[in-house]
């Protein structure tokens, strides 16, 4: 049901008008104030684009209209469960839920789940009672399906950067397994917080009324043990902690069932990454940090799985962590569909579903779904003080808005075979110092672009065209294909032949 909004009594409020102007969905965030290029032209600052879309992303790219409902809940934890259930029942998924066959995790024990939740999160245990009553199902089924029942969760990819009190993050996962729900809760006895739902009681990421921001990053499940699942750990930290120090201390005391990283920032600008495994925990602290999907602490690196994407995204995030930027600019860097850290692997279960940037000191959050999204600003401080949120639904497009949604594109590509071209144009772009590695720029157009100091390695530039550009101090290091490439209308082959025809230079 678009735009869930319920009161503490559990009754749905009248749908409020959406104040966000969606008349021009192809524009960039209004907070940034510049128009997004159309599909034939790309104008990006070099800080956004450090390299083009990796090859594994290109094969699983897609575009699809996308929406995420926004639910607000106030009252007791039991009331919160009732309100979530009421909203869920009115959605197509909720109507199909009653007809769905019950699924029970292997080795599930209601007694063990009750003991764990009463020990670490009694408010969530109470919320599950409300959820069970609201959905008219047994408590055992509610706990099994919407709480700590399913220990092994699918792989997911996430990127986070923490700098100057800002917390920026992309969440990459399968669209089919995504809750498509942003929940703002203010239960009695715990912190008010806003975050993206995972199985209703869990959170993938979010921020609370004190400005504490937390997000999860899947690493490995090879050494899994009975314990709390990651989505509940994020929720517990948001519910119970106010600062990074408190969150780190609590995370060390929780039983971790799987290998995850947890990126954390507070209102004082203190950041940390808790690298948690059933076998041990390591903590990285500072004010400028980046986090992806592998352990960086030496004592845990032996537990990393092979993850080229995680290693590829990290250097870009580390560069951004050292920049002093605004929330709007950081959102653009993360959410631009041509960004290095934006994932297009939707058909492989790892595409960017939402982006958020939190200003922890101001208790404000920019959120957007899909790519090239128009961010919506949510004021968590004002909401916790009693104000309403300004939006009831987030809309966007998976894969970004540089190309219109085309549900038949994959069928046509399969019929004719993918050409492998990049279909990228860089017009009036500042690409000075950009690094292009292990990508295809086949038939790309570079025009009126500053490329001073750019670096190229292991790329395909066949058919690329360079016109009216600066190539000062450009470095081409290895394995680059220049067949058919032209500079100012002259083919590279002709330029090489002319250069070689000059013969050795004579010293004067």
PDB file of N, CA and C in Angstrom, residues 295-390:
ATOM      1  N   UNK A 295      36.899  -7.847   5.538  1.00  0.00           N
ATOM      2  CA  UNK A 295      37.613  -7.415   6.733  1.00  0.00           C
ATOM      3  C   UNK A 295      38.937  -6.776   6.331  1.00  0.00           C
ATOM      4  N   UNK A 296      39.286  -5.679   6.989  1.00  0.00           N
ATOM      5  CA  UNK A 296      40.578  -5.045   6.760  1.00  0.00           C
ATOM      6  C   UNK A 296      41.556  -5.289   7.904  1.00  0.00           C
ATOM      7  N   UNK A 297      41.052  -5.638   9.079  1.00  0.00           N
ATOM      8  CA  UNK A 297      41.924  -5.906  10.218  1.00  0.00           C
ATOM      9  C   UNK A 297      42.726  -7.179   9.958  1.00  0.00           C
ATOM     10  N   UNK A 298      44.042  -7.138  10.183  1.00  0.00           N
ATOM     11  CA  UNK A 298      44.893  -8.301   9.862  1.00  0.00           C
ATOM     12  C   UNK A 298      44.434  -9.593  10.522  1.00  0.00           C
ATOM     13  N   UNK A 299      43.933  -9.513  11.757  1.00  0.00           N
ATOM     14  CA  UNK A 299      43.584 -10.734  12.474  1.00  0.00           C
ATOM     15  C   UNK A 299      42.358 -11.439  11.911  1.00  0.00           C
ATOM     16  N   UNK A 300      41.572 -10.748  11.055  1.00  0.00           N
ATOM     17  CA  UNK A 300      40.367 -11.356  10.496  1.00  0.00           C
ATOM     18  C   UNK A 300      40.446 -11.582   8.991  1.00  0.00           C
ATOM     19  N   UNK A 301      41.506 -11.137   8.354  1.00  0.00           N
ATOM     20  CA  UNK A 301      41.569 -11.203   6.895  1.00  0.00           C
ATOM     21  C   UNK A 301      41.532 -12.627   6.360  1.00  0.00           C
ATOM     22  N   UNK A 302      41.945 -13.587   7.145  1.00  0.00           N
ATOM     23  CA  UNK A 302      41.910 -14.977   6.684  1.00  0.00           C
ATOM     24  C   UNK A 302      40.481 -15.477   6.495  1.00  0.00           C
ATOM     25  N   UNK A 303      39.500 -14.763   7.043  1.00  0.00           N
ATOM     26  CA  UNK A 303      38.103 -15.175   6.924  1.00  0.00           C
ATOM     27  C   UNK A 303      37.391 -14.520   5.748  1.00  0.00           C
ATOM     28  N   UNK A 304      38.085 -13.666   5.003  1.00  0.00           N
ATOM     29  CA  UNK A 304      37.458 -13.016   3.855  1.00  0.00           C
ATOM     30  C   UNK A 304      37.182 -14.027   2.756  1.00  0.00           C
ATOM     31  N   UNK A 305      36.060 -13.859   2.077  1.00  0.00           N
ATOM     32  CA  UNK A 305      35.794 -14.620   0.862  1.00  0.00           C
ATOM     33  C   UNK A 305      36.359 -13.837  -0.322  1.00  0.00           C
ATOM     34  N   UNK A 306      36.473 -14.480  -1.446  1.00  0.00           N
ATOM     35  CA  UNK A 306      36.945 -13.793  -2.638  1.00  0.00           C
ATOM     36  C   UNK A 306      35.869 -12.806  -3.099  1.00  0.00           C
ATOM     37  N   UNK A 307      36.221 -11.523  -3.141  1.00  0.00           N
ATOM     38  CA  UNK A 307      35.223 -10.494  -3.428  1.00  0.00           C
ATOM     39  C   UNK A 307      35.893  -9.337  -4.151  1.00  0.00           C
ATOM     40  N   UNK A 308      35.998  -9.463  -5.479  1.00  0.00           N
ATOM     41  CA  UNK A 308      36.665  -8.430  -6.270  1.00  0.00           C
ATOM     42  C   UNK A 308      35.913  -7.111  -6.222  1.00  0.00           C
ATOM     43  N   UNK A 309      34.591  -7.162  -6.210  1.00  0.00           N
ATOM     44  CA  UNK A 309      33.791  -5.942  -6.186  1.00  0.00           C
ATOM     45  C   UNK A 309      34.053  -5.135  -4.925  1.00  0.00           C
ATOM     46  N   UNK A 310      34.133  -5.801  -3.789  1.00  0.00           N
ATOM     47  CA  UNK A 310      34.383  -5.105  -2.529  1.00  0.00           C
ATOM     48  C   UNK A 310      35.736  -4.407  -2.549  1.00  0.00           C
ATOM     49  N   UNK A 311      36.746  -5.094  -3.054  1.00  0.00           N
ATOM     50  CA  UNK A 311      38.087  -4.499  -3.123  1.00  0.00           C
ATOM     51  C   UNK A 311      38.137  -3.358  -4.129  1.00  0.00           C
ATOM     52  N   UNK A 312      37.349  -3.439  -5.187  1.00  0.00           N
ATOM     53  CA  UNK A 312      37.349  -2.388  -6.204  1.00  0.00           C
ATOM     54  C   UNK A 312      36.684  -1.110  -5.691  1.00  0.00           C
ATOM     55  N   UNK A 313      35.636  -1.255  -4.899  1.00  0.00           N
ATOM     56  CA  UNK A 313      34.912  -0.076  -4.416  1.00  0.00           C
ATOM     57  C   UNK A 313      35.656   0.671  -3.319  1.00  0.00           C
ATOM     58  N   UNK A 314      36.446  -0.031  -2.531  1.00  0.00           N
ATOM     59  CA  UNK A 314      37.041   0.561  -1.337  1.00  0.00           C
ATOM     60  C   UNK A 314      37.953   1.754  -1.618  1.00  0.00           C
ATOM     61  N   UNK A 315      38.888   1.712  -2.601  1.00  0.00           N
ATOM     62  CA  UNK A 315      39.765   2.875  -2.807  1.00  0.00           C
ATOM     63  C   UNK A 315      39.011   4.164  -3.103  1.00  0.00           C
ATOM     64  N   UNK A 316      37.952   4.079  -3.889  1.00  0.00           N
ATOM     65  CA  UNK A 316      37.161   5.277  -4.181  1.00  0.00           C
ATOM     66  C   UNK A 316      36.550   5.840  -2.907  1.00  0.00           C
ATOM     67  N   UNK A 317      35.985   4.984  -2.079  1.00  0.00           N
ATOM     68  CA  UNK A 317      35.379   5.434  -0.828  1.00  0.00           C
ATOM     69  C   UNK A 317      36.420   6.043   0.104  1.00  0.00           C
ATOM     70  N   UNK A 318      37.615   5.484   0.119  1.00  0.00           N
ATOM     71  CA  UNK A 318      38.669   6.036   0.972  1.00  0.00           C
ATOM     72  C   UNK A 318      39.078   7.430   0.513  1.00  0.00           C
ATOM     73  N   UNK A 319      39.108   7.644  -0.806  1.00  0.00           N
ATOM     74  CA  UNK A 319      39.397   8.985  -1.324  1.00  0.00           C
ATOM     75  C   UNK A 319      38.310   9.958  -0.881  1.00  0.00           C
ATOM     76  N   UNK A 320      37.064   9.552  -1.017  1.00  0.00           N
ATOM     77  CA  UNK A 320      35.952  10.424  -0.625  1.00  0.00           C
ATOM     78  C   UNK A 320      35.966  10.714   0.870  1.00  0.00           C
ATOM     79  N   UNK A 321      36.412   9.761   1.683  1.00  0.00           N
ATOM     80  CA  UNK A 321      36.414   9.976   3.136  1.00  0.00           C
ATOM     81  C   UNK A 321      37.366  11.093   3.535  1.00  0.00           C
ATOM     82  N   UNK A 322      38.366  11.368   2.703  1.00  0.00           N
ATOM     83  CA  UNK A 322      39.321  12.434   3.010  1.00  0.00           C
ATOM     84  C   UNK A 322      38.887  13.788   2.462  1.00  0.00           C
ATOM     85  N   UNK A 323      37.805  13.812   1.697  1.00  0.00           N
ATOM     86  CA  UNK A 323      37.278  15.069   1.161  1.00  0.00           C
ATOM     87  C   UNK A 323      36.390  15.751   2.191  1.00  0.00           C
ATOM     88  N   UNK A 324      36.341  17.066   2.110  1.00  0.00           N
ATOM     89  CA  UNK A 324      35.360  17.822   2.890  1.00  0.00           C
ATOM     90  C   UNK A 324      34.242  18.203   1.936  1.00  0.00           C
ATOM     91  N   UNK A 325      33.094  17.635   2.108  1.00  0.00           N
ATOM     92  CA  UNK A 325      32.027  17.787   1.135  1.00  0.00           C
ATOM     93  C   UNK A 325      30.704  18.028   1.844  1.00  0.00           C
ATOM     94  N   UNK A 326      29.662  18.237   1.074  1.00  0.00           N
ATOM     95  CA  UNK A 326      28.320  18.426   1.622  1.00  0.00           C
ATOM     96  C   UNK A 326      27.533  17.129   1.517  1.00  0.00           C
ATOM     97  N   UNK A 327      26.426  17.077   2.235  1.00  0.00           N
ATOM     98  CA  UNK A 327      25.576  15.889   2.172  1.00  0.00           C
ATOM     99  C   UNK A 327      25.036  15.685   0.765  1.00  0.00           C
ATOM    100  N   UNK A 328      24.638  16.778   0.102  1.00  0.00           N
ATOM    101  CA  UNK A 328      24.075  16.664  -1.244  1.00  0.00           C
ATOM    102  C   UNK A 328      25.117  16.160  -2.234  1.00  0.00           C
ATOM    103  N   UNK A 329      26.352  16.657  -2.123  1.00  0.00           N
ATOM    104  CA  UNK A 329      27.404  16.224  -3.043  1.00  0.00           C
ATOM    105  C   UNK A 329      27.757  14.759  -2.806  1.00  0.00           C
ATOM    106  N   UNK A 330      27.827  14.352  -1.547  1.00  0.00           N
ATOM    107  CA  UNK A 330      28.139  12.954  -1.247  1.00  0.00           C
ATOM    108  C   UNK A 330      27.036  12.034  -1.754  1.00  0.00           C
ATOM    109  N   UNK A 331      25.788  12.467  -1.653  1.00  0.00           N
ATOM    110  CA  UNK A 331      24.689  11.658  -2.187  1.00  0.00           C
ATOM    111  C   UNK A 331      24.851  11.458  -3.689  1.00  0.00           C
ATOM    112  N   UNK A 332      25.213  12.517  -4.412  1.00  0.00           N
ATOM    113  CA  UNK A 332      25.397  12.405  -5.856  1.00  0.00           C
ATOM    114  C   UNK A 332      26.524  11.445  -6.191  1.00  0.00           C
ATOM    115  N   UNK A 333      27.616  11.513  -5.447  1.00  0.00           N
ATOM    116  CA  UNK A 333      28.736  10.605  -5.710  1.00  0.00           C
ATOM    117  C   UNK A 333      28.316   9.141  -5.552  1.00  0.00           C
ATOM    118  N   UNK A 334      27.543   8.863  -4.512  1.00  0.00           N
ATOM    119  CA  UNK A 334      27.127   7.489  -4.246  1.00  0.00           C
ATOM    120  C   UNK A 334      26.048   7.009  -5.200  1.00  0.00           C
ATOM    121  N   UNK A 335      25.097   7.875  -5.526  1.00  0.00           N
ATOM    122  CA  UNK A 335      23.878   7.449  -6.205  1.00  0.00           C
ATOM    123  C   UNK A 335      23.922   7.612  -7.715  1.00  0.00           C
ATOM    124  N   UNK A 336      24.907   8.362  -8.253  1.00  0.00           N
ATOM    125  CA  UNK A 336      25.000   8.497  -9.705  1.00  0.00           C
ATOM    126  C   UNK A 336      25.202   7.121 -10.331  1.00  0.00           C
ATOM    127  N   UNK A 337      24.413   6.780 -11.317  1.00  0.00           N
ATOM    128  CA  UNK A 337      24.454   5.432 -11.883  1.00  0.00           C
ATOM    129  C   UNK A 337      25.760   5.130 -12.592  1.00  0.00           C
ATOM    130  N   UNK A 338      26.565   6.164 -12.909  1.00  0.00           N
ATOM    131  CA  UNK A 338      27.882   5.950 -13.506  1.00  0.00           C
ATOM    132  C   UNK A 338      28.987   5.939 -12.459  1.00  0.00           C
ATOM    133  N   UNK A 339      28.628   6.062 -11.195  1.00  0.00           N
ATOM    134  CA  UNK A 339      29.620   6.096 -10.132  1.00  0.00           C
ATOM    135  C   UNK A 339      30.318   4.748  -9.993  1.00  0.00           C
ATOM    136  N   UNK A 340      31.563   4.786  -9.572  1.00  0.00           N
ATOM    137  CA  UNK A 340      32.324   3.561  -9.348  1.00  0.00           C
ATOM    138  C   UNK A 340      31.670   2.655  -8.323  1.00  0.00           C
ATOM    139  N   UNK A 341      31.022   3.235  -7.326  1.00  0.00           N
ATOM    140  CA  UNK A 341      30.489   2.428  -6.230  1.00  0.00           C
ATOM    141  C   UNK A 341      29.023   2.072  -6.419  1.00  0.00           C
ATOM    142  N   UNK A 342      28.411   2.523  -7.504  1.00  0.00           N
ATOM    143  CA  UNK A 342      27.016   2.162  -7.781  1.00  0.00           C
ATOM    144  C   UNK A 342      26.997   0.803  -8.468  1.00  0.00           C
ATOM    145  N   UNK A 343      26.206  -0.129  -7.945  1.00  0.00           N
ATOM    146  CA  UNK A 343      26.179  -1.504  -8.455  1.00  0.00           C
ATOM    147  C   UNK A 343      24.976  -1.727  -9.359  1.00  0.00           C
ATOM    148  N   UNK A 344      25.216  -2.353 -10.519  1.00  0.00           N
ATOM    149  CA  UNK A 344      24.149  -2.652 -11.474  1.00  0.00           C
ATOM    150  C   UNK A 344      23.806  -4.144 -11.519  1.00  0.00           C
ATOM    151  N   UNK A 345      24.304  -4.914 -10.559  1.00  0.00           N
ATOM    152  CA  UNK A 345      24.119  -6.362 -10.630  1.00  0.00           C
ATOM    153  C   UNK A 345      22.789  -6.846 -10.096  1.00  0.00           C
ATOM    154  N   UNK A 346      21.694  -6.270 -10.574  1.00  0.00           N
ATOM    155  CA  UNK A 346      20.371  -6.627 -10.045  1.00  0.00           C
ATOM    156  C   UNK A 346      20.007  -8.080 -10.326  1.00  0.00           C
ATOM    157  N   UNK A 347      20.342  -8.567 -11.515  1.00  0.00           N
ATOM    158  CA  UNK A 347      19.973  -9.940 -11.846  1.00  0.00           C
ATOM    159  C   UNK A 347      20.848 -10.952 -11.121  1.00  0.00           C
ATOM    160  N   UNK A 348      21.932 -10.497 -10.520  1.00  0.00           N
ATOM    161  CA  UNK A 348      22.796 -11.375  -9.729  1.00  0.00           C
ATOM    162  C   UNK A 348      22.594 -11.163  -8.232  1.00  0.00           C
ATOM    163  N   UNK A 349      21.578 -10.384  -7.866  1.00  0.00           N
ATOM    164  CA  UNK A 349      21.274 -10.191  -6.449  1.00  0.00           C
ATOM    165  C   UNK A 349      22.117  -9.148  -5.770  1.00  0.00           C
ATOM    166  N   UNK A 350      22.723  -8.216  -6.552  1.00  0.00           N
ATOM    167  CA  UNK A 350      23.600  -7.232  -5.923  1.00  0.00           C
ATOM    168  C   UNK A 350      23.545  -5.864  -6.557  1.00  0.00           C
ATOM    169  N   UNK A 351      22.357  -5.339  -6.870  1.00  0.00           N
ATOM    170  CA  UNK A 351      22.230  -3.997  -7.427  1.00  0.00           C
ATOM    171  C   UNK A 351      21.914  -2.976  -6.347  1.00  0.00           C
ATOM    172  N   UNK A 352      22.277  -1.716  -6.597  1.00  0.00           N
ATOM    173  CA  UNK A 352      22.008  -0.664  -5.619  1.00  0.00           C
ATOM    174  C   UNK A 352      20.509  -0.385  -5.548  1.00  0.00           C
ATOM    175  N   UNK A 353      19.926  -0.592  -4.387  1.00  0.00           N
ATOM    176  CA  UNK A 353      18.490  -0.408  -4.179  1.00  0.00           C
ATOM    177  C   UNK A 353      18.171   0.931  -3.530  1.00  0.00           C
ATOM    178  N   UNK A 354      19.021   1.370  -2.614  1.00  0.00           N
ATOM    179  CA  UNK A 354      18.815   2.698  -2.045  1.00  0.00           C
ATOM    180  C   UNK A 354      20.146   3.304  -1.626  1.00  0.00           C
ATOM    181  N   UNK A 355      20.159   4.618  -1.553  1.00  0.00           N
ATOM    182  CA  UNK A 355      21.309   5.375  -1.061  1.00  0.00           C
ATOM    183  C   UNK A 355      20.820   6.302   0.034  1.00  0.00           C
ATOM    184  N   UNK A 356      21.679   6.533   1.012  1.00  0.00           N
ATOM    185  CA  UNK A 356      21.338   7.503   2.052  1.00  0.00           C
ATOM    186  C   UNK A 356      22.596   8.231   2.492  1.00  0.00           C
ATOM    187  N   UNK A 357      22.421   9.483   2.872  1.00  0.00           N
ATOM    188  CA  UNK A 357      23.491  10.284   3.464  1.00  0.00           C
ATOM    189  C   UNK A 357      22.913  10.955   4.699  1.00  0.00           C
ATOM    190  N   UNK A 358      23.533  10.707   5.847  1.00  0.00           N
ATOM    191  CA  UNK A 358      23.056  11.265   7.111  1.00  0.00           C
ATOM    192  C   UNK A 358      23.997  12.362   7.581  1.00  0.00           C
ATOM    193  N   UNK A 359      23.433  13.494   7.956  1.00  0.00           N
ATOM    194  CA  UNK A 359      24.169  14.541   8.667  1.00  0.00           C
ATOM    195  C   UNK A 359      23.891  14.308  10.142  1.00  0.00           C
ATOM    196  N   UNK A 360      24.818  13.622  10.803  1.00  0.00           N
ATOM    197  CA  UNK A 360      24.550  13.140  12.156  1.00  0.00           C
ATOM    198  C   UNK A 360      24.317  14.278  13.139  1.00  0.00           C
ATOM    199  N   UNK A 361      25.076  15.368  13.023  1.00  0.00           N
ATOM    200  CA  UNK A 361      24.924  16.477  13.960  1.00  0.00           C
ATOM    201  C   UNK A 361      23.573  17.163  13.808  1.00  0.00           C
ATOM    202  N   UNK A 362      23.082  17.254  12.562  1.00  0.00           N
ATOM    203  CA  UNK A 362      21.802  17.914  12.301  1.00  0.00           C
ATOM    204  C   UNK A 362      20.610  16.972  12.435  1.00  0.00           C
ATOM    205  N   UNK A 363      20.872  15.674  12.610  1.00  0.00           N
ATOM    206  CA  UNK A 363      19.814  14.659  12.675  1.00  0.00           C
ATOM    207  C   UNK A 363      18.947  14.680  11.423  1.00  0.00           C
ATOM    208  N   UNK A 364      19.588  14.852  10.279  1.00  0.00           N
ATOM    209  CA  UNK A 364      18.862  14.874   9.014  1.00  0.00           C
ATOM    210  C   UNK A 364      19.434  13.822   8.075  1.00  0.00           C
ATOM    211  N   UNK A 365      18.573  13.315   7.202  1.00  0.00           N
ATOM    212  CA  UNK A 365      18.950  12.226   6.307  1.00  0.00           C
ATOM    213  C   UNK A 365      18.443  12.514   4.898  1.00  0.00           C
ATOM    214  N   UNK A 366      19.326  12.328   3.901  1.00  0.00           N
ATOM    215  CA  UNK A 366      18.914  12.346   2.502  1.00  0.00           C
ATOM    216  C   UNK A 366      18.767  10.905   2.048  1.00  0.00           C
ATOM    217  N   UNK A 367      17.620  10.556   1.477  1.00  0.00           N
ATOM    218  CA  UNK A 367      17.391   9.192   1.021  1.00  0.00           C
ATOM    219  C   UNK A 367      16.881   9.215  -0.413  1.00  0.00           C
ATOM    220  N   UNK A 368      17.234   8.189  -1.171  1.00  0.00           N
ATOM    221  CA  UNK A 368      16.737   8.020  -2.526  1.00  0.00           C
ATOM    222  C   UNK A 368      16.798   6.560  -2.898  1.00  0.00           C
ATOM    223  N   UNK A 369      15.905   6.123  -3.786  1.00  0.00           N
ATOM    224  CA  UNK A 369      15.873   4.722  -4.191  1.00  0.00           C
ATOM    225  C   UNK A 369      16.229   4.622  -5.665  1.00  0.00           C
ATOM    226  N   UNK A 370      16.858   3.489  -6.039  1.00  0.00           N
ATOM    227  CA  UNK A 370      17.325   3.344  -7.408  1.00  0.00           C
ATOM    228  C   UNK A 370      18.560   4.190  -7.638  1.00  0.00           C
ATOM    229  N   UNK A 371      18.769   4.575  -8.908  1.00  0.00           N
ATOM    230  CA  UNK A 371      19.925   5.389  -9.257  1.00  0.00           C
ATOM    231  C   UNK A 371      19.529   6.739  -9.800  1.00  0.00           C
ATOM    232  N   UNK A 372      20.459   7.710  -9.723  1.00  0.00           N
ATOM    233  CA  UNK A 372      20.207   9.089 -10.179  1.00  0.00           C
ATOM    234  C   UNK A 372      18.925   9.619  -9.547  1.00  0.00           C
ATOM    235  N   UNK A 373      18.738   9.323  -8.277  1.00  0.00           N
ATOM    236  CA  UNK A 373      17.473   9.624  -7.600  1.00  0.00           C
ATOM    237  C   UNK A 373      17.411  11.075  -7.144  1.00  0.00           C
ATOM    238  N   UNK A 374      16.201  11.570  -7.016  1.00  0.00           N
ATOM    239  CA  UNK A 374      15.963  12.854  -6.368  1.00  0.00           C
ATOM    240  C   UNK A 374      15.897  12.603  -4.868  1.00  0.00           C
ATOM    241  N   UNK A 375      16.874  13.080  -4.087  1.00  0.00           N
ATOM    242  CA  UNK A 375      16.870  12.747  -2.664  1.00  0.00           C
ATOM    243  C   UNK A 375      15.779  13.480  -1.910  1.00  0.00           C
ATOM    244  N   UNK A 376      15.234  12.809  -0.943  1.00  0.00           N
ATOM    245  CA  UNK A 376      14.235  13.382  -0.046  1.00  0.00           C
ATOM    246  C   UNK A 376      14.899  13.596   1.307  1.00  0.00           C
ATOM    247  N   UNK A 377      14.728  14.767   1.877  1.00  0.00           N
ATOM    248  CA  UNK A 377      15.313  15.060   3.182  1.00  0.00           C
ATOM    249  C   UNK A 377      14.329  14.704   4.286  1.00  0.00           C
ATOM    250  N   UNK A 378      14.798  13.916   5.240  1.00  0.00           N
ATOM    251  CA  UNK A 378      14.003  13.542   6.409  1.00  0.00           C
ATOM    252  C   UNK A 378      14.668  14.123   7.652  1.00  0.00           C
ATOM    253  N   UNK A 379      13.908  14.818   8.458  1.00  0.00           N
ATOM    254  CA  UNK A 379      14.411  15.434   9.683  1.00  0.00           C
ATOM    255  C   UNK A 379      14.046  14.531  10.856  1.00  0.00           C
ATOM    256  N   UNK A 380      15.011  13.719  11.295  1.00  0.00           N
ATOM    257  CA  UNK A 380      14.734  12.763  12.360  1.00  0.00           C
ATOM    258  C   UNK A 380      14.494  13.482  13.683  1.00  0.00           C
ATOM    259  N   UNK A 381      15.245  14.565  13.923  1.00  0.00           N
ATOM    260  CA  UNK A 381      15.059  15.316  15.155  1.00  0.00           C
ATOM    261  C   UNK A 381      13.662  15.884  15.271  1.00  0.00           C
ATOM    262  N   UNK A 382      13.167  16.470  14.181  1.00  0.00           N
ATOM    263  CA  UNK A 382      11.816  17.043  14.199  1.00  0.00           C
ATOM    264  C   UNK A 382      10.765  15.952  14.322  1.00  0.00           C
ATOM    265  N   UNK A 383      10.988  14.826  13.640  1.00  0.00           N
ATOM    266  CA  UNK A 383      10.006  13.739  13.724  1.00  0.00           C
ATOM    267  C   UNK A 383       9.931  13.181  15.146  1.00  0.00           C
ATOM    268  N   UNK A 384      11.092  13.022  15.798  1.00  0.00           N
ATOM    269  CA  UNK A 384      11.097  12.510  17.169  1.00  0.00           C
ATOM    270  C   UNK A 384      10.412  13.479  18.125  1.00  0.00           C
ATOM    271  N   UNK A 385      10.399  14.780  17.752  1.00  0.00           N
ATOM    272  CA  UNK A 385       9.742  15.787  18.591  1.00  0.00           C
ATOM    273  C   UNK A 385       8.244  15.869  18.330  1.00  0.00           C
ATOM    274  N   UNK A 386       7.737  15.092  17.375  1.00  0.00           N
ATOM    275  CA  UNK A 386       6.302  15.041  17.141  1.00  0.00           C
ATOM    276  C   UNK A 386       5.837  15.457  15.772  1.00  0.00           C
ATOM    277  N   UNK A 387       6.733  15.953  14.916  1.00  0.00           N
ATOM    278  CA  UNK A 387       6.332  16.366  13.569  1.00  0.00           C
ATOM    279  C   UNK A 387       6.099  15.150  12.681  1.00  0.00           C
ATOM    280  N   UNK A 388       5.372  15.354  11.590  1.00  0.00           N
ATOM    281  CA  UNK A 388       5.158  14.293  10.612  1.00  0.00           C
ATOM    282  C   UNK A 388       6.285  14.289   9.593  1.00  0.00           C
ATOM    283  N   UNK A 389       6.553  13.141   9.011  1.00  0.00           N
ATOM    284  CA  UNK A 389       7.491  13.077   7.899  1.00  0.00           C
ATOM    285  C   UNK A 389       6.852  13.704   6.665  1.00  0.00           C
ATOM    286  N   UNK A 390       7.702  14.252   5.797  1.00  0.00           N
ATOM    287  CA  UNK A 390       7.194  15.004   4.645  1.00  0.00           C
ATOM    288  C   UNK A 390       6.877  14.123   3.450  1.00  0.00           C
TER     289      UNK A 390
END
